[in-house]
Amino acid sequence: MLTDRELERYRRQIAFFGEEAQERLANARVVIVGAGGLGCPVALYLAAAGVGEVRLVDGDVVDLTNLNRQVLHGDRDVGRAKVESAAEKLRAQNPEITVVAIRATLDEENAALLVDGADLIVDATDNFAARYILNRVALGARVPLIHGAVRGFDGQATTIIPGRTACLECIFPVAPPGEDVIPVVGTTPGIIGLVQANEAIKYITGTGDLLADRLLVWDGRAATMTTLPVNRQKDCGACGIDRHSRR
Amino acid sequence: MQVRVRTFARLREAIGGDLMLEVPEGATMSRLLAAVGETSEQAGEALFEENGDLRAYVILMHNGRRVRRAEAGTRPLADGDEVALFPPVAGG
Ligand SMILES: [Zn+2]
């Protein structure tokens, strides 16, 4: 049951999708992997929307070069763990929710534990090695994964429903090359992060159409957003039905 | 025949926008990709490895359907078709 204070706090969105949807948000547990350019806006808007548990996972500390885009961190946070810096702002934004800060770098060994109990996983990582691990963990646990990635003025996002839609490896069987420094204009992860947060809110409340089997592509230079159809691949190494029976 | 090429992200930067390319009747996806690569040095570099192979991470689409790399050499195109080239991004 929502308290009077919660009913008031979320009044504008309850007016749109109703109290039951708000209760679903309050009962939801969302894990956000990465507290950087994407993770900051995703976490801030999910906290503001009243998602009951926001679990943040990141092993890094705040660096001065992060501040053009990682908007939960400020000048005085340089040198602090990103998850601590972010959690402080989220708790101040909304004391009604639980914010869990886990300072860890996701890897093969710890991934399942880090996302344990989640209703939804948000990919706010900055590399495909971590994304492929997250994809497999999400498939194994049958928990939806909301993917986002950015570079420069360009971004992409999609929502993966295990067993139903294309998974990350169906869509991106080969990772784009890594770069020492990926250039990013701060607004790009802001836009893609909010697309991801929007997907999370829709999934939890059962509202609208998800980016299921659709890859959203944002071109900030042209200010255009397009969706490209994607589909499940039978021979996908992560989710394909043929993957065990290859001869 | 004419084929429309939609480009995204770094390929769009390198190529400068979408293209309308004239290719011979019955040209395959591979033939079209070679023609895209020939439009400029940057386009060639964005699309192909030094050994001439298509960059493996580039997503190919033909009239809204995903095309596997292995199919590109045999996939015939028709006049008025649309091909999309999408190189995914990786930052966060
Ligand atoms: Zn798959």
Short mmCIF file of C-alpha atoms and ligand atoms in Angstrom, two decimals:
data_model
loop_
_atom_site.label_atom_id
_atom_site.label_comp_id
_atom_site.label_asym_id
_atom_site.label_seq_id
_atom_site.Cartn_x
_atom_site.Cartn_y
_atom_site.Cartn_z
CA MET A 1 0.00 0.00 0.00
CA LEU A 2 1.18 3.47 -0.88
CA THR A 3 1.40 6.04 1.91
CA ASP A 4 -0.32 9.42 1.64
CA ARG A 5 3.06 10.96 1.08
CA GLU A 6 3.79 8.56 -1.77
CA LEU A 7 0.38 9.19 -3.34
CA GLU A 8 1.23 12.88 -3.29
CA ARG A 9 4.81 12.49 -4.47
CA TYR A 10 3.84 10.42 -7.51
CA ARG A 11 0.51 12.13 -8.16
CA ARG A 12 1.35 13.31 -11.69
CA GLN A 13 2.25 9.84 -12.90
CA ILE A 14 -0.47 8.05 -10.91
CA ALA A 15 -2.85 10.40 -12.73
CA PHE A 16 -1.52 8.79 -15.90
CA PHE A 17 -1.11 5.09 -15.13
CA GLY A 18 -2.92 4.55 -11.85
CA GLU A 19 -2.11 3.44 -8.29
CA GLU A 20 -1.60 -0.20 -9.15
CA ALA A 21 1.18 0.69 -11.59
CA GLN A 22 2.77 2.84 -8.90
CA GLU A 23 2.64 -0.09 -6.49
CA ARG A 24 4.38 -2.24 -9.08
CA LEU A 25 7.14 0.36 -9.29
CA ALA A 26 7.40 0.39 -5.49
CA ASN A 27 7.77 -3.40 -5.46
CA ALA A 28 10.30 -3.54 -8.31
CA ARG A 29 13.98 -4.29 -7.91
CA VAL A 30 16.17 -2.93 -10.69
CA VAL A 31 19.89 -3.52 -11.01
CA ILE A 32 21.84 -0.89 -12.93
CA VAL A 33 25.28 -2.08 -13.97
CA GLY A 34 27.46 0.99 -14.43
CA ALA A 35 27.16 4.31 -12.58
CA GLY A 36 28.60 6.41 -15.40
CA GLY A 37 27.16 8.29 -18.35
CA LEU A 38 24.18 5.98 -18.83
CA GLY A 39 23.84 4.78 -15.23
CA CYS A 40 23.47 8.27 -13.76
CA PRO A 41 20.35 9.33 -15.68
CA VAL A 42 18.84 5.83 -15.52
CA ALA A 43 19.27 5.70 -11.73
CA LEU A 44 18.10 9.26 -11.13
CA TYR A 45 14.88 8.88 -13.10
CA LEU A 46 14.08 5.41 -11.72
CA ALA A 47 14.62 6.72 -8.20
CA ALA A 48 12.39 9.71 -8.94
CA ALA A 49 9.74 7.41 -10.43
CA GLY A 50 9.62 5.44 -7.18
CA VAL A 51 11.28 2.14 -8.13
CA GLY A 52 11.41 0.37 -4.75
CA GLU A 53 14.98 -0.90 -4.97
CA VAL A 54 17.67 0.63 -7.16
CA ARG A 55 20.84 -1.44 -7.00
CA LEU A 56 23.92 0.22 -8.48
CA VAL A 57 27.00 -1.77 -9.44
CA ASP A 58 30.29 -0.12 -10.44
CA GLY A 59 33.90 -0.62 -9.39
CA ASP A 60 35.28 2.76 -10.46
CA VAL A 61 35.96 6.02 -8.69
CA VAL A 62 34.87 9.41 -10.02
CA ASP A 63 37.42 11.07 -12.30
CA LEU A 64 37.41 14.70 -13.40
CA THR A 65 37.00 13.57 -17.02
CA ASN A 66 33.69 11.87 -16.09
CA LEU A 67 31.93 15.09 -15.16
CA ASN A 68 30.86 16.22 -18.65
CA ARG A 69 28.28 13.43 -18.71
CA GLN A 70 28.03 11.54 -15.40
CA VAL A 71 25.59 13.99 -13.94
CA LEU A 72 25.11 12.50 -10.47
CA HIS A 73 28.77 13.20 -9.69
CA GLY A 74 30.08 16.70 -9.01
CA ASP A 75 33.42 18.36 -8.52
CA ARG A 76 33.67 17.41 -4.84
CA ASP A 77 33.07 13.72 -5.67
CA VAL A 78 36.31 13.29 -7.63
CA GLY A 79 38.15 10.32 -6.10
CA ARG A 80 35.03 8.85 -4.43
CA ALA A 81 33.53 5.51 -5.42
CA LYS A 82 30.96 6.22 -8.13
CA VAL A 83 28.32 4.05 -6.47
CA GLU A 84 28.72 5.97 -3.18
CA SER A 85 28.55 9.35 -4.87
CA ALA A 86 25.51 8.31 -6.90
CA ALA A 87 23.72 6.63 -3.97
CA GLU A 88 24.01 9.80 -1.88
CA LYS A 89 22.27 11.88 -4.56
CA LEU A 90 19.59 9.24 -5.15
CA ARG A 91 18.77 8.97 -1.43
CA ALA A 92 18.50 12.75 -1.25
CA GLN A 93 16.25 12.76 -4.31
CA ASN A 94 13.93 10.10 -2.91
CA PRO A 95 14.23 8.83 0.66
CA GLU A 96 11.17 6.59 0.14
CA ILE A 97 13.13 4.04 -1.88
CA THR A 98 16.02 1.69 -1.12
CA VAL A 99 19.30 2.42 -2.85
CA VAL A 100 21.90 -0.33 -2.74
CA ALA A 101 25.46 0.63 -3.71
CA ILE A 102 27.76 -2.23 -4.67
CA ARG A 103 31.34 -1.29 -5.47
CA ALA A 104 32.38 -4.12 -7.77
CA THR A 105 33.42 -4.62 -11.37
CA LEU A 106 31.16 -7.15 -13.05
CA ASP A 107 32.89 -10.31 -14.26
CA GLU A 108 32.02 -13.92 -15.15
CA GLU A 109 32.33 -15.03 -11.53
CA ASN A 110 30.38 -12.37 -9.69
CA ALA A 111 27.74 -11.49 -12.31
CA ALA A 112 25.01 -13.91 -11.20
CA LEU A 113 25.33 -12.81 -7.58
CA LEU A 114 25.36 -9.10 -8.43
CA VAL A 115 22.04 -9.32 -10.29
CA ASP A 116 20.46 -11.91 -7.97
CA GLY A 117 16.82 -11.18 -7.15
CA ALA A 118 16.46 -8.44 -9.76
CA ASP A 119 13.23 -7.99 -11.72
CA LEU A 120 15.07 -6.06 -14.38
CA ILE A 121 18.69 -5.44 -15.37
CA VAL A 122 19.89 -2.23 -17.00
CA ASP A 123 23.05 -2.40 -19.09
CA ALA A 124 24.78 0.89 -18.39
CA THR A 125 28.26 -0.55 -18.91
CA ASP A 126 30.91 0.90 -21.21
CA ASN A 127 32.25 -2.22 -22.93
CA PHE A 128 30.97 -5.26 -24.79
CA ALA A 129 32.88 -7.82 -22.69
CA ALA A 130 30.75 -6.85 -19.68
CA ARG A 131 27.62 -6.64 -21.85
CA TYR A 132 27.99 -10.19 -23.15
CA ILE A 133 28.40 -11.47 -19.57
CA LEU A 134 25.30 -9.54 -18.51
CA ASN A 135 23.36 -10.87 -21.50
CA ARG A 136 24.10 -14.49 -20.59
CA VAL A 137 23.29 -13.93 -16.93
CA ALA A 138 20.00 -12.26 -17.87
CA LEU A 139 19.11 -15.15 -20.20
CA GLY A 140 20.01 -17.71 -17.53
CA ALA A 141 17.93 -15.97 -14.87
CA ARG A 142 15.17 -15.12 -17.39
CA VAL A 143 15.29 -11.49 -16.34
CA PRO A 144 14.81 -8.75 -18.96
CA LEU A 145 17.86 -6.71 -19.92
CA ILE A 146 17.68 -3.14 -21.17
CA HIS A 147 20.69 -2.38 -23.34
CA GLY A 148 22.12 1.04 -24.08
CA ALA A 149 25.40 2.25 -25.58
CA VAL A 150 26.80 5.56 -26.81
CA ARG A 151 29.66 7.16 -28.69
CA GLY A 152 30.03 10.78 -29.70
CA PHE A 153 26.60 11.99 -30.79
CA ASP A 154 25.39 8.42 -31.50
CA GLY A 155 23.50 6.01 -29.31
CA GLN A 156 21.52 2.79 -29.40
CA ALA A 157 19.08 0.99 -27.09
CA THR A 158 17.00 -2.17 -27.09
CA THR A 159 15.01 -4.29 -24.64
CA ILE A 160 15.78 -7.99 -24.39
CA ILE A 161 13.10 -10.34 -23.05
CA PRO A 162 14.73 -13.75 -22.54
CA GLY A 163 13.11 -16.51 -24.56
CA ARG A 164 11.03 -14.05 -26.57
CA THR A 165 13.18 -11.45 -28.28
CA ALA A 166 16.58 -11.22 -29.91
CA CYS A 167 19.30 -11.22 -27.27
CA LEU A 168 22.40 -9.03 -27.31
CA GLU A 169 24.44 -11.69 -29.13
CA CYS A 170 21.69 -12.18 -31.73
CA ILE A 171 21.87 -8.46 -32.49
CA PHE A 172 25.62 -7.92 -32.04
CA PRO A 173 27.38 -11.25 -32.69
CA VAL A 174 30.66 -9.35 -33.05
CA ALA A 175 31.60 -6.58 -30.63
CA PRO A 176 32.66 -3.22 -32.06
CA PRO A 177 36.37 -2.55 -31.49
CA GLY A 178 37.40 -1.20 -28.11
CA GLU A 179 38.93 2.25 -27.85
CA ASP A 180 41.22 3.62 -25.12
CA VAL A 181 39.09 6.71 -24.84
CA ILE A 182 35.57 6.61 -26.24
CA PRO A 183 34.56 10.18 -27.14
CA VAL A 184 31.12 11.08 -25.76
CA VAL A 185 29.07 14.26 -25.86
CA GLY A 186 27.34 14.37 -22.46
CA THR A 187 23.83 14.74 -23.81
CA THR A 188 24.08 11.42 -25.72
CA PRO A 189 24.11 9.14 -22.65
CA GLY A 190 21.50 11.48 -21.17
CA ILE A 191 19.14 10.74 -24.05
CA ILE A 192 19.89 7.02 -24.28
CA GLY A 193 19.83 6.63 -20.47
CA LEU A 194 16.37 8.17 -20.40
CA VAL A 195 15.22 5.86 -23.19
CA GLN A 196 16.41 2.97 -20.99
CA ALA A 197 14.69 4.38 -17.88
CA ASN A 198 11.53 4.83 -19.96
CA GLU A 199 11.73 1.18 -21.05
CA ALA A 200 12.15 0.13 -17.40
CA ILE A 201 9.09 2.12 -16.31
CA LYS A 202 7.02 0.69 -19.17
CA TYR A 203 8.12 -2.87 -18.45
CA ILE A 204 7.36 -2.61 -14.73
CA THR A 205 4.01 -0.89 -15.15
CA GLY A 206 2.97 -2.85 -18.23
CA THR A 207 2.48 0.32 -20.26
CA GLY A 208 3.12 0.91 -23.96
CA ASP A 209 5.29 -0.99 -26.44
CA LEU A 210 8.79 -2.04 -25.48
CA LEU A 211 11.85 -1.88 -27.74
CA ALA A 212 11.47 -5.65 -28.11
CA ASP A 213 13.10 -6.90 -31.33
CA ARG A 214 13.75 -3.28 -32.20
CA LEU A 215 17.04 -1.45 -32.01
CA LEU A 216 16.57 2.25 -31.37
CA VAL A 217 19.27 4.35 -33.00
CA TRP A 218 19.79 7.99 -32.03
CA ASP A 219 21.74 10.39 -34.22
CA GLY A 220 22.33 13.52 -32.19
CA ARG A 221 23.91 15.37 -35.09
CA ALA A 222 20.85 15.05 -37.27
CA ALA A 223 18.48 14.93 -34.24
CA THR A 224 16.78 11.81 -35.56
CA MET A 225 15.70 8.60 -33.85
CA THR A 226 15.03 5.46 -35.88
CA THR A 227 14.22 1.90 -34.91
CA LEU A 228 15.69 -0.98 -36.89
CA PRO A 229 14.00 -4.39 -36.71
CA VAL A 230 16.17 -7.14 -35.20
CA ASN A 231 15.37 -10.79 -34.69
CA ARG A 232 16.34 -13.86 -32.81
CA GLN A 233 19.03 -15.95 -34.50
CA LYS A 234 18.62 -19.72 -34.39
CA ASP A 235 22.36 -20.22 -34.22
CA CYS A 236 22.98 -17.51 -31.60
CA GLY A 237 25.77 -18.61 -29.26
CA ALA A 238 23.88 -17.31 -26.23
CA CYS A 239 20.16 -17.98 -26.82
CA GLY A 240 19.88 -19.92 -30.10
CA ILE A 241 17.91 -23.13 -30.18
CA ASP A 242 20.58 -24.63 -32.44
CA ARG A 243 23.47 -23.78 -30.19
CA HIS A 244 23.64 -27.19 -28.48
CA SER A 245 22.97 -29.24 -31.59
CA ARG A 246 25.58 -27.84 -33.93
CA ARG A 247 27.26 -30.62 -35.85
CA MET B 1 19.60 0.02 -61.12
CA GLN B 2 19.48 2.31 -58.08
CA VAL B 3 19.84 1.22 -54.47
CA ARG B 4 19.38 3.49 -51.48
CA VAL B 5 21.97 3.15 -48.72
CA ARG B 6 21.14 4.35 -45.21
CA THR B 7 24.15 4.91 -42.99
CA PHE B 8 24.49 5.33 -39.25
CA ALA B 9 26.94 6.47 -36.58
CA ARG B 10 30.60 6.43 -37.68
CA LEU B 11 29.71 5.18 -41.14
CA ARG B 12 27.45 8.13 -41.60
CA GLU B 13 30.25 10.46 -40.53
CA ALA B 14 32.66 8.77 -42.92
CA ILE B 15 30.24 8.61 -45.83
CA GLY B 16 28.59 11.93 -45.20
CA GLY B 17 24.96 10.81 -45.22
CA ASP B 18 22.66 8.44 -47.06
CA LEU B 19 23.52 7.45 -50.64
CA MET B 20 21.71 6.58 -53.85
CA LEU B 21 24.05 4.29 -55.75
CA GLU B 22 23.86 3.03 -59.31
CA VAL B 23 24.90 -0.63 -59.45
CA PRO B 24 24.67 -3.18 -62.29
CA GLU B 25 21.46 -5.21 -62.64
CA GLY B 26 21.51 -8.22 -60.30
CA ALA B 27 24.35 -6.85 -58.17
CA THR B 28 24.78 -8.57 -54.80
CA MET B 29 25.04 -6.98 -51.37
CA SER B 30 28.84 -7.47 -51.54
CA ARG B 31 28.99 -5.61 -54.85
CA LEU B 32 27.02 -2.75 -53.33
CA LEU B 33 29.27 -2.63 -50.26
CA ALA B 34 32.31 -2.41 -52.51
CA ALA B 35 30.64 0.49 -54.34
CA VAL B 36 29.97 2.23 -51.01
CA GLY B 37 33.63 1.73 -50.06
CA GLU B 38 34.70 3.30 -53.34
CA THR B 39 32.83 6.55 -52.70
CA SER B 40 35.71 7.88 -50.57
CA GLU B 41 38.82 6.83 -48.70
CA GLN B 42 37.08 7.38 -45.35
CA ALA B 43 34.11 5.30 -46.48
CA GLY B 44 36.41 2.45 -47.48
CA GLU B 45 38.25 2.56 -44.17
CA ALA B 46 35.05 2.70 -42.15
CA LEU B 47 33.59 -0.33 -43.92
CA PHE B 48 36.55 -2.62 -44.60
CA GLU B 49 39.52 -4.07 -42.74
CA GLU B 50 42.98 -3.58 -44.20
CA ASN B 51 42.78 -7.04 -45.78
CA GLY B 52 39.60 -6.05 -47.61
CA ASP B 53 37.15 -7.98 -45.42
CA LEU B 54 33.99 -6.23 -44.36
CA ARG B 55 34.35 -5.09 -40.73
CA ALA B 56 32.71 -7.93 -38.84
CA TYR B 57 30.72 -5.81 -36.37
CA VAL B 58 28.85 -3.80 -39.03
CA ILE B 59 25.18 -4.78 -39.10
CA LEU B 60 23.77 -5.19 -42.62
CA MET B 61 20.09 -4.82 -43.40
CA HIS B 62 18.27 -5.30 -46.69
CA ASN B 63 14.75 -3.87 -46.98
CA GLY B 64 14.40 -3.97 -43.20
CA ARG B 65 15.70 -7.52 -42.76
CA ARG B 66 18.99 -8.47 -41.18
CA VAL B 67 21.51 -10.00 -43.61
CA ARG B 68 24.29 -12.21 -42.32
CA ARG B 69 27.79 -11.46 -43.51
CA ALA B 70 28.05 -14.90 -45.10
CA GLU B 71 24.98 -14.17 -47.23
CA ALA B 72 26.23 -10.84 -48.57
CA GLY B 73 28.08 -12.41 -51.50
CA THR B 74 25.00 -14.18 -52.81
CA ARG B 75 22.21 -11.84 -51.77
CA PRO B 76 20.88 -10.19 -54.96
CA LEU B 77 19.53 -6.66 -54.85
CA ALA B 78 16.77 -5.15 -56.96
CA ASP B 79 16.07 -1.67 -58.25
CA GLY B 80 14.67 0.56 -55.50
CA ASP B 81 15.94 -1.62 -52.65
CA GLU B 82 17.15 -0.13 -49.41
CA VAL B 83 20.27 -1.25 -47.60
CA ALA B 84 21.13 -0.05 -44.09
CA LEU B 85 24.62 -0.16 -42.59
CA PHE B 86 24.85 0.14 -38.84
CA PRO B 87 28.09 0.03 -36.86
CA PRO B 88 27.18 -0.39 -33.19
CA VAL B 89 28.67 1.88 -30.54
CA ALA B 90 30.15 0.63 -27.26
CA GLY B 91 30.51 3.45 -24.72
CA GLY B 92 28.41 4.06 -21.64
ZN ZN C 1 20.64 -14.65 -28.95
#
